[in-house]
C-alpha positions in Angstrom: 21.9 14.4 121.5 19.1 13.7 119.1 19.5 12.0 115.7 19.8 15.4 114.0 22.8 16.4 116.1 24.6 13.2 115.5 23.9 13.2 111.8 25.0 16.9 111.5 28.2 16.1 113.5 29.1 13.4 111.1 28.4 15.6 108.1 30.6 18.3 109.7 33.6 16.0 109.8 33.2 15.2 106.1 32.3 18.5 104.5 32.6 21.7 106.5 34.3 23.7 103.8 31.4 23.8 101.5 30.3 27.1 99.9 27.1 28.2 101.5 25.7 29.7 98.3 22.2 29.0 99.4 22.6 31.1 102.6 23.7 34.7 102.7 24.7 36.3 106.0 24.0 40.1 105.7 24.5 41.8 109.1 26.1 41.1 112.4 25.4 43.0 115.6 28.3 42.2 117.9 28.7 43.0 121.6 31.9 42.0 123.4 33.7 42.7 126.6 37.3 41.5 126.5 38.8 40.8 130.0 42.5 41.6 130.2 43.0 39.8 133.6 41.2 36.6 132.6 42.2 36.9 128.9 38.7 36.1 127.7 36.2 37.6 125.4 32.6 37.6 126.7 30.4 38.2 123.7 27.2 37.9 121.7 26.5 38.2 118.1 23.2 38.5 116.3 23.4 37.6 112.6 20.7 38.4 110.1 20.8 36.0 107.2 18.8 35.0 104.1 18.0 31.4 103.2 17.7 31.7 99.4 17.0 28.1 98.6 16.7 24.8 100.4 19.8 23.6 102.3 20.2 21.0 105.0 22.5 22.8 107.4 24.2 26.1 108.1 27.7 26.5 109.5 29.9 29.1 111.2 33.6 28.9 112.2 34.3 29.1 115.9 37.5 27.9 117.5 37.3 26.7 121.1 34.4 29.0 121.9 32.0 28.0 124.7 28.4 28.6 123.6 26.0 29.9 126.3 22.8 30.6 124.2 22.0 29.7 120.6 18.7 31.0 119.3 17.0 31.2 115.9 14.4 33.9 115.6 14.3 34.0 119.4 13.8 30.3 120.0 16.6 28.1 121.5 17.5 25.4 119.0 19.9 22.5 118.8 23.3 23.0 117.4 26.6 21.2 117.1 29.9 22.6 118.4 33.0 20.6 117.3 35.4 23.0 118.9 36.2 24.4 115.4 32.7 24.7 113.8 29.2 25.5 114.8 26.4 23.9 112.8 22.6 23.9 113.0 19.7 22.7 110.9 18.6 25.3 108.3 15.1 26.7 108.3 13.0 24.9 105.8 11.5 28.0 104.1 13.4 30.7 102.2 13.4 34.1 103.9 15.2 36.3 106.4 16.2 34.9 109.8 18.0 36.0 112.9 20.6 33.9 114.7 21.7 34.9 118.2 24.8 33.4 119.8 25.9 34.2 123.4 29.4 32.9 124.0 32.6 33.0 126.0 35.9 32.8 124.1 39.4 32.0 125.6 41.4 32.8 122.5 44.8 31.1 122.2 45.6 33.5 119.3 44.2 36.4 117.4 43.4 38.4 120.5 46.5 39.6 122.4 46.5 40.9 125.9 49.4 43.1 127.2 50.3 44.8 130.4 47.6 43.2 132.6 50.0 41.0 134.6 52.8 43.5 135.4 53.2 46.4 137.8 53.5 49.1 135.2 50.6 51.5 134.9 49.1 52.7 131.6 50.6 50.0 129.4 47.5 47.8 129.2 46.4 46.9 125.7 44.2 44.3 123.9 44.2 44.0 120.2 43.5 41.6 117.4 45.2 40.2 114.3 42.8 38.0 112.3 44.4 38.0 108.9 43.8 34.7 107.2 41.1 32.6 109.0 41.6 33.6 112.6 38.7 35.9 113.6 36.9 32.6 114.6 39.0 32.5 117.8 37.0 35.3 119.3 33.9 35.6 117.1 31.8 32.9 115.5 32.3 34.0 111.9 33.4 32.8 108.5 36.7 31.5 107.3 35.4 31.9 103.7 36.5 35.3 102.4 33.5 35.3 100.0 31.0 35.6 102.9 30.9 39.3 103.3 28.9 40.8 106.2 28.2 44.3 107.6 29.7 44.0 111.1 28.7 46.5 113.8 30.5 46.3 117.0 29.8 47.4 120.6 32.8 47.0 122.9 32.9 47.4 126.6 36.2 48.3 128.3 37.6 49.9 131.4 36.6 53.6 131.4 40.2 54.9 131.4 41.0 53.1 128.1 40.0 53.9 124.5 38.4 51.5 122.1 38.9 51.6 118.3 37.3 49.2 115.8 35.9 49.2 112.3 33.5 51.9 111.2 32.2 55.1 112.7 31.8 55.7 116.5 28.2 56.3 117.2 27.9 56.4 121.0 29.9 56.0 124.2 27.9 54.9 127.2 29.4 54.9 130.8 28.4 52.6 133.6 30.4 52.5 136.8 34.0 51.9 135.9 33.4 50.8 132.4 32.4 52.3 129.1 30.7 50.8 126.0 31.8 52.1 122.6 29.3 51.5 119.8 30.4 51.6 116.2 28.6 51.3 112.9 29.7 50.0 109.5 27.8 50.8 106.3 29.1 48.1 104.0 30.0 44.4 104.1 33.5 42.9 104.4 35.2 39.6 105.0 35.5 38.3 108.6 39.3 38.5 108.7 39.1 42.3 108.5 37.1 42.6 111.7 39.4 44.0 114.4 39.6 46.1 117.5 42.2 47.7 119.8 41.9 48.8 123.4 44.5 50.9 125.2 45.5 54.2 126.6 45.2 55.9 123.2 45.0 59.6 122.4 43.9 60.8 118.9 44.4 63.5 116.4 42.0 64.0 113.5 42.8 65.3 110.1 40.6 65.5 107.0 41.2 64.5 103.3 40.4 66.8 100.4 37.2 64.8 100.0 36.2 65.5 103.7 36.9 61.9 104.9 38.0 61.9 108.6 41.5 60.5 109.1 42.0 59.7 112.8 45.5 59.1 114.0 46.0 57.4 117.4 49.0 57.4 119.7 50.1 56.7 123.2 50.6 59.7 125.4 54.3 59.0 125.8 54.6 59.3 122.0 52.9 62.7 121.6 56.0 64.3 120.3 56.4 61.6 117.7 53.0 62.1 116.0 54.1 64.5 113.3 57.1 62.6 112.1 55.4 59.2 112.3 52.3 60.2 110.4 54.1 62.4 107.9 52.5 62.4 104.5 49.4 60.6 105.7 47.0 63.1 104.3 49.0 63.4 101.1 48.9 59.6 100.6 45.1 59.6 101.1 44.5 62.4 98.6 46.9 61.0 96.1 45.5 57.4 96.2 41.9 58.6 95.8 42.9 60.5 92.7 45.3 58.0 91.3 43.0 55.0 91.8 40.0 56.9 90.5 37.5 55.5 93.0 36.4 57.3 96.1 37.6 55.9 99.5 34.8 53.4 100.3 34.5 53.6 104.1 33.2 56.2 106.6 36.6 57.1 108.0 40.2 55.9 108.2 41.9 55.2 111.5 45.4 54.1 112.4 46.5 52.6 115.7 50.0 51.8 116.9 50.0 48.7 119.2 52.6 47.0 121.3 54.4 43.9 120.0 52.5 43.7 116.7 54.0 40.8 114.7 54.0 42.6 111.3 54.5 46.1 110.0 50.7 46.7 109.8 47.4 45.2 109.1 44.7 46.8 106.9 41.6 46.0 108.9 38.7 47.8 107.2 38.9 51.5 108.1 41.1 50.6 111.1 44.7 49.8 110.4 46.8 48.5 113.3 50.5 48.8 113.1 53.6 48.2 115.1 54.4 51.0 117.6 58.1 50.5 116.6 57.2 52.9 113.8 56.5 55.7 116.3 59.7 57.6 115.6 61.1 61.1 116.2 62.4 63.5 113.6 65.9 62.2 113.7 64.8 58.6 113.3 62.7 59.4 110.2 65.7 59.0 107.9 66.5 55.5 109.3 63.1 53.9 109.7 59.7 55.5 109.0 56.1 54.6 108.5 55.7 56.2 105.1 55.6 53.0 103.0 53.7 50.9 105.4 51.2 53.8 105.8 50.6 54.0 102.1 50.5 50.2 101.7 47.8 49.6 104.3 45.8 52.5 103.0 45.9 51.1 99.5 44.5 47.8 100.9 41.3 49.7 101.7 40.5 49.4 98.0 42.6 46.3 97.1 41.7 43.7 99.6 38.9 45.3 101.6 36.6 46.8 98.9 37.5 44.0 96.5 38.7 40.8 98.1 40.5 37.8 96.6 38.5 34.6 96.3 41.3 32.5 97.7 45.1 32.5 98.2 45.7 31.7 94.6 44.6 35.3 93.8 46.6 37.0 96.5 48.4 39.2 93.9 45.2 41.2 93.7 45.8 42.3 97.3 49.5 42.4 98.2 50.9 43.2 94.7 48.4 46.0 94.2 49.0 47.5 97.7 52.7 47.4 97.2 52.5 49.0 93.8 50.3 51.8 94.9 52.4 52.4 98.0 55.4 52.9 95.7 53.5 55.3 93.6 52.5 57.2 96.8 56.2 57.4 97.8 57.1 58.5 94.3 54.6 61.4 94.7 56.4 62.7 97.9 60.0 61.5 97.3 60.3 61.9 93.5 61.0 59.7 90.5 64.6 58.8 91.4 63.5 57.3 94.7 60.8 55.3 92.9 63.0 53.8 90.2 65.9 53.0 92.6 63.4 51.3 95.0 62.2 49.2 92.0 65.9 48.5 91.2 66.5 47.3 94.8 63.5 45.0 94.7 64.4 43.7 91.3 67.9 42.7 92.5 66.3 40.6 95.3 64.0 38.9 92.9 66.7 38.3 90.4 68.9 36.7 93.0 66.2 34.4 94.2 65.2 33.5 90.6 68.8 32.7 89.7 69.1 30.4 92.7 66.1 28.5 91.4 63.8 30.0 94.1 61.5 31.9 91.8 57.8 31.5 92.3 54.6 32.0 90.3 52.3 34.8 91.5 49.4 32.3 91.2 51.0 30.0 93.8 49.0 30.4 97.0 52.0 29.3 99.0 54.4 31.8 97.4 56.6 34.0 99.7 56.0 37.6 100.7 58.8 38.6 98.3 56.9 37.1 95.4 53.4 38.5 96.4 54.6 41.9 97.3 57.6 42.8 95.2 57.1 40.6 92.1 53.4 41.5 92.3 54.2 45.2 92.2 56.6 44.6 89.4 53.9 42.9 87.4 51.7 45.9 87.6 54.6 48.3 86.7 55.1 46.4 83.5 51.4 46.0 82.9 50.9 49.7 83.1 53.9 50.2 80.8 52.4 47.7 78.3 48.8 49.0 78.1 49.5 52.7 78.8 48.5 54.9 81.6 45.1 55.9 80.4 43.9 52.3 79.7 45.5 51.1 83.0 43.7 53.7 85.1 40.4 52.9 83.2 40.9 49.2 83.9 41.6 49.7 87.6 38.6 51.9 88.0 36.3 49.6 86.1 37.6 46.6 88.1 37.0 48.2 91.5 33.5 49.4 90.6 32.5 46.1 89.1 33.5 44.1 92.1 32.9 46.6 95.0 32.1 44.7 98.2 32.5 41.5 96.4 35.3 39.0 95.5 37.4 38.7 92.4 39.9 36.4 90.7 43.0 37.2 88.7 41.0 36.1 85.6 38.4 38.7 86.5 40.9 41.5 86.7 42.7 40.5 83.5 39.4 40.4 81.6 38.6 43.9 82.7 42.1 45.1 81.8 41.9 43.5 78.3 38.6 45.2 77.6 39.9 48.6 78.9 43.1 48.4 76.8 42.0 46.4 73.8 45.1 44.2 74.2 45.5 40.5 74.5 47.2 39.9 77.9 47.8 36.2 77.6 51.6 36.6 77.1 51.7 39.0 80.0 49.9 36.4 82.2 52.3 33.6 81.2 55.4 35.8 81.7 54.6 37.7 84.9 51.9 35.6 86.7 52.4 32.0 85.7 56.1 31.7 85.3 58.3 31.2 88.3 61.3 32.9 86.8 61.5 36.7 87.4 61.7 38.5 83.9 65.1 40.0 84.6 65.7 41.4 81.1 62.3 43.1 80.9 62.7 44.7 84.3 66.2 46.0 83.8 65.3 47.3 80.3 62.4 49.2 81.8 64.5 50.7 84.5 67.4 51.7 82.2 64.8 53.4 79.9 63.3 55.3 82.8 66.5 56.3 84.8 69.9 57.0 83.1 71.7 56.5 86.4 70.6 52.9 86.6 71.8 52.4 83.1 75.2 53.9 84.2 75.5 51.5 87.2 74.6 48.5 85.0 77.3 49.6 82.5 79.8 49.8 85.3 78.9 46.3 86.5 79.3 45.0 83.0 82.7 46.6 82.7 84.0 45.2 85.9 82.6 41.7 85.2 84.4 41.7 81.9 87.7 43.1 83.1 90.6 40.9 84.1 92.1 43.8 86.1 90.0 46.1 88.2 91.7 49.4 89.1 90.6 51.9 91.6 90.7 54.5 88.8 88.1 52.4 86.8 85.7 52.5 89.7 86.4 56.1 90.8 85.8 57.4 87.3 82.3 56.1 87.4 81.3 58.0 90.5 79.2 61.0 89.8 78.5 63.5 92.6 75.4 64.8 90.8 73.9 61.3 90.5 70.7 60.4 92.5 71.1 59.1 96.0 70.0 55.7 94.9 72.9 55.4 92.5 75.3 56.6 95.1 74.1 54.2 97.8 74.3 51.2 95.4 77.7 52.3 94.1 79.1 52.6 97.6 77.6 49.3 98.7 79.3 47.5 95.8 82.6 49.4 95.4 83.5 51.4 98.5 86.4 49.1 99.3 87.9 49.8 95.9 88.0 53.6 96.2 91.2 55.4 96.9 91.5 57.4 100.0 91.1 61.0 98.5 88.0 59.9 96.7 86.6 58.3 99.8 87.2 61.4 101.8 85.6 63.6 99.1 82.5 61.5 99.0 82.3 61.4 102.8 82.4 65.2 103.0 79.8 65.7 100.3 77.1 66.3 102.9 74.6 63.6 102.0 73.5 61.7 105.0 72.5 58.4 103.4 75.8 58.3 101.4 77.8 58.6 104.6 75.7 55.9 106.1 76.3 53.6 103.2 80.1 54.2 103.6 80.3 53.4 107.3 78.0 50.4 106.8 80.0 48.8 104.0 83.7 49.9 104.4 85.9 47.1 105.7 88.7 49.3 107.0 88.8 53.0 107.8 92.1 54.5 106.4 94.1 55.8 109.4 94.4 59.2 107.8 90.6 59.5 107.7 90.0 58.5 111.4 89.1 62.1 112.4 86.7 62.4 109.4 84.9 59.2 110.4 84.7 60.3 114.0 82.4 63.1 112.9 79.8 60.5 112.1 79.3 60.0 115.9 77.4 63.3 115.7 75.6 62.6 112.4 71.9 63.3 112.2 71.0 59.6 112.0 70.8 57.0 114.7 71.8 54.2 112.4 74.9 56.1 111.2 75.9 56.8 114.8 75.4 53.1 115.7 77.5 51.9 112.7 80.2 54.5 113.5 80.3 53.6 117.2 80.9 49.9 116.5 83.4 50.3 113.6 85.4 53.0 115.4 85.4 51.1 118.7 86.7 48.0 116.9 89.3 49.7 114.7 90.6 52.3 117.1 90.3 50.7 120.6 92.6 53.2 122.2 89.8 55.8 121.7 87.0 53.5 122.9 86.2 55.6 126.0 85.9 58.7 124.0 83.5 57.1 121.5 81.4 55.8 124.4 81.3 59.2 126.1 80.1 60.7 122.8 76.9 58.7 122.8 76.3 58.0 126.4 72.9 59.7 126.5 71.5 58.6 123.1 68.8 55.9 123.0 68.3 55.7 119.2 65.4 54.2 117.4 62.5 52.5 119.1 64.2 49.2 118.9 66.9 50.7 121.1 69.7 49.1 119.0 72.1 52.0 119.6 71.5 52.1 123.3 71.9 48.3 123.6 75.1 48.3 121.5 76.4 51.2 123.8 75.7 49.2 127.0 77.4 46.1 125.6 80.5 48.0 124.6 80.5 49.9 127.9 80.4 46.6 129.8 83.3 45.0 127.9 85.6 48.1 127.6 88.1 47.8 130.4 88.4 50.7 132.8 85.4 52.4 131.3 83.3 53.7 134.2 84.0 50.7 136.4 81.7 52.0 139.1 78.7 51.9 136.7 79.3 48.4 135.3 76.6 46.9 137.5 74.1 49.5 136.4 74.9 48.9 132.7 74.5 45.1 133.3 71.1 45.5 134.9 69.9 47.9 132.2 71.0 45.7 129.4 69.4 42.6 130.9 66.2 44.6 131.7 65.6 45.0 127.9 64.9 41.3 127.6 61.7 41.6 129.7 58.2 41.1 128.2 57.2 44.7 128.6 59.6 45.6 125.7 58.8 45.1 122.1 60.3 41.8 120.7 62.6 43.7 118.4 64.2 45.3 121.5 64.4 42.0 123.3 66.1 40.3 120.3 68.7 43.0 120.2 69.4 42.6 123.9 69.4 38.8 123.8 71.9 38.7 120.9 74.5 41.0 122.6 74.0 39.3 126.1 74.6 35.9 124.6 77.6 37.1 122.6 79.3 38.5 125.7 78.0 35.7 127.9 76.2 38.0 130.3 72.7 36.6 130.5 71.3 37.0 134.0 69.0 34.4 135.4 66.0 36.7 134.7 67.1 37.1 131.1 67.5 33.4 130.7 64.0 32.9 132.0 62.7 35.6 129.7 64.4 33.7 126.8 62.7 30.4 127.7 59.4 32.2 128.0 59.9 33.8 124.6 59.6 30.4 123.1 55.8 30.8 123.7 55.5 34.3 122.2 52.8 35.1 119.7 55.3 36.2 117.1 56.6 33.1 115.3 59.7 34.9 114.3 60.5 35.7 118.0 59.6 32.1 119.0 62.0 30.7 116.4 64.7 33.0 117.5 64.4 32.1 121.1 64.4 28.3 120.4 67.5 28.6 118.3 69.3 30.6 120.9 68.5 28.0 123.5 69.7 25.2 121.3 73.0 27.1 121.1 73.1 27.8 124.8 72.7 24.3 126.0 76.0 23.4 124.5 77.9 26.0 126.6 79.5 25.1 130.0 77.3 25.4 133.1 74.2 26.4 131.0 72.5 23.1 131.3 72.7 23.4 135.1 71.3 27.0 135.0 68.4 25.8 132.9 67.7 23.0 135.3 67.6 25.5 138.1 65.0 27.5 136.3 62.5 24.7 135.9 60.4 25.4 139.0 59.5 28.8 137.7 58.5 27.7 134.3 55.2 26.5 132.8 54.6 22.9 131.9 55.1 23.7 128.2 58.3 25.5 128.9 59.6 22.6 131.1 58.9 20.2 128.4 60.9 22.3 125.9 63.9 22.6 128.3 63.8 18.8 129.1 63.8 18.1 125.3 66.7 20.4 124.7 68.7 19.0 127.6 68.3 15.4 126.3 69.0 16.0 122.7 
């Protein structure tokens, strides 16, 4: 290379993270063709940028991307590619320029390919998760969240598959067995919010009260689950627009369920991706639903996408705000009692961590999700209470309008809120944002002021803690059948094992599903005289209640085990298949139960460990199979391969299970036998485990 390239390379190593304030990237025209078989992204991007004052060099982030062409204003120029960064000499004169990059990416993360290597038809998907600084793995872009660009994408995919990405679909162009989907954005955003999903998706379109299209995607197999899954979506949208006081800032809002998504959801601009484990039926709604995640990701379209944090130290402005507004949206559809008891539940978690010395400041960029989400929401609850609803809403509206399509800091937000309210918020900042300790007294005082049933539960707790003798009568007298569900659930969780049998039976027969569920989930021993009453839970309108009841009844009344299994032999349960997997496990270990079908049960249970299933399903299957020592060779191989999964939670689970398994008789030999079928990375892992 010439002297410039060498000099630039050295400069790159010493100072790549500089703010490029002299250069402003305005627009990106992106054309990509992901290849599911090769697991590559063939692409090009043409950036329009402004040089506003003299600067030596310009940089982009690009992780392990092979550059094919690199042109400035149509002329091929020299550049440096370190494997992580791209750099080139800046034009000498201020003005507008065009940078064209033709490239091939082999992303090790951020772009995920599913269903392209198996024999199943119709399960092929490709989707992205770029939160943080990871879009650079498939698109030369910017780790710096303050570099906001209008991204327009054209994506080519097999004709039988649908493509979804940021913005509004403008055209679909067919050529042979492929189709190119061209999308348009109207406003700039940070690079981490660029996303796409490709798969066999169908769609259903709704409309907000302000005429914004709301496009809901689903897989054909889940068509009957669209209504319960997306319940309250339009209500959330209308409520948040009104409550926030700023119109929804993007052309439309799309939601796409994808396979094996590692989180609940991700708020990509106008294009939320979420785990298909939330695609539930009517019965499953009470146990696990998309309502909160739905509202949370939608709120991010304002808090995070419209106005973006400057850095991780200001993450409260995104996660705390999205959590807070999601709770308000739930309050709108589920009522005040639900809202205050949800806050009580999160306060208990925060208090417990704080009292263990694990409290964290909301200004700590390395704080936990519990801190950013739940303590962050609590800070806003108390801020709204401090300044009043009118001033709070005025401050929120002013903040969003002042920093639209820009970045903000916590100090920026507080300054706006101080002006809107006329109050000095320094004490609030110290107490709720700076301090690591969770303000227990303030939180509980607020809740007891807002909800009398919370005050009643706290009084009961105080009475019990101060008593030398706790009688069942003391506890029973505090139970109120007219209290909110939140009170009843928490009461049962804490005191169900201190209730007398008549009271327990009375509560069980009250007819409230979540109360019955709390009882079966927390009761240590079913009274013999209530066995028949508890057996009715096998037919309850909740998969979780049925699952809890099956396990508890099977354990405590083994002579009726076959009857219990027969009662639920055709029920699959939630998308994570936890009920079906429990049923198969119990069917295998229950002597004389359908002996002729044991082999079938064994094969079905082991099949749930395969990669085509969501990792939640696989974790459930692995746990039970390991517990009853029934891992097949295929399942053992699946467990080893899971150590390379894209979900860090699943990888960690798999490694820990293998660490446990190597200590068991004959397992070392079985792992040795697997080695020829493993990748080099997997072989190294097994060799290390066997020699530890």
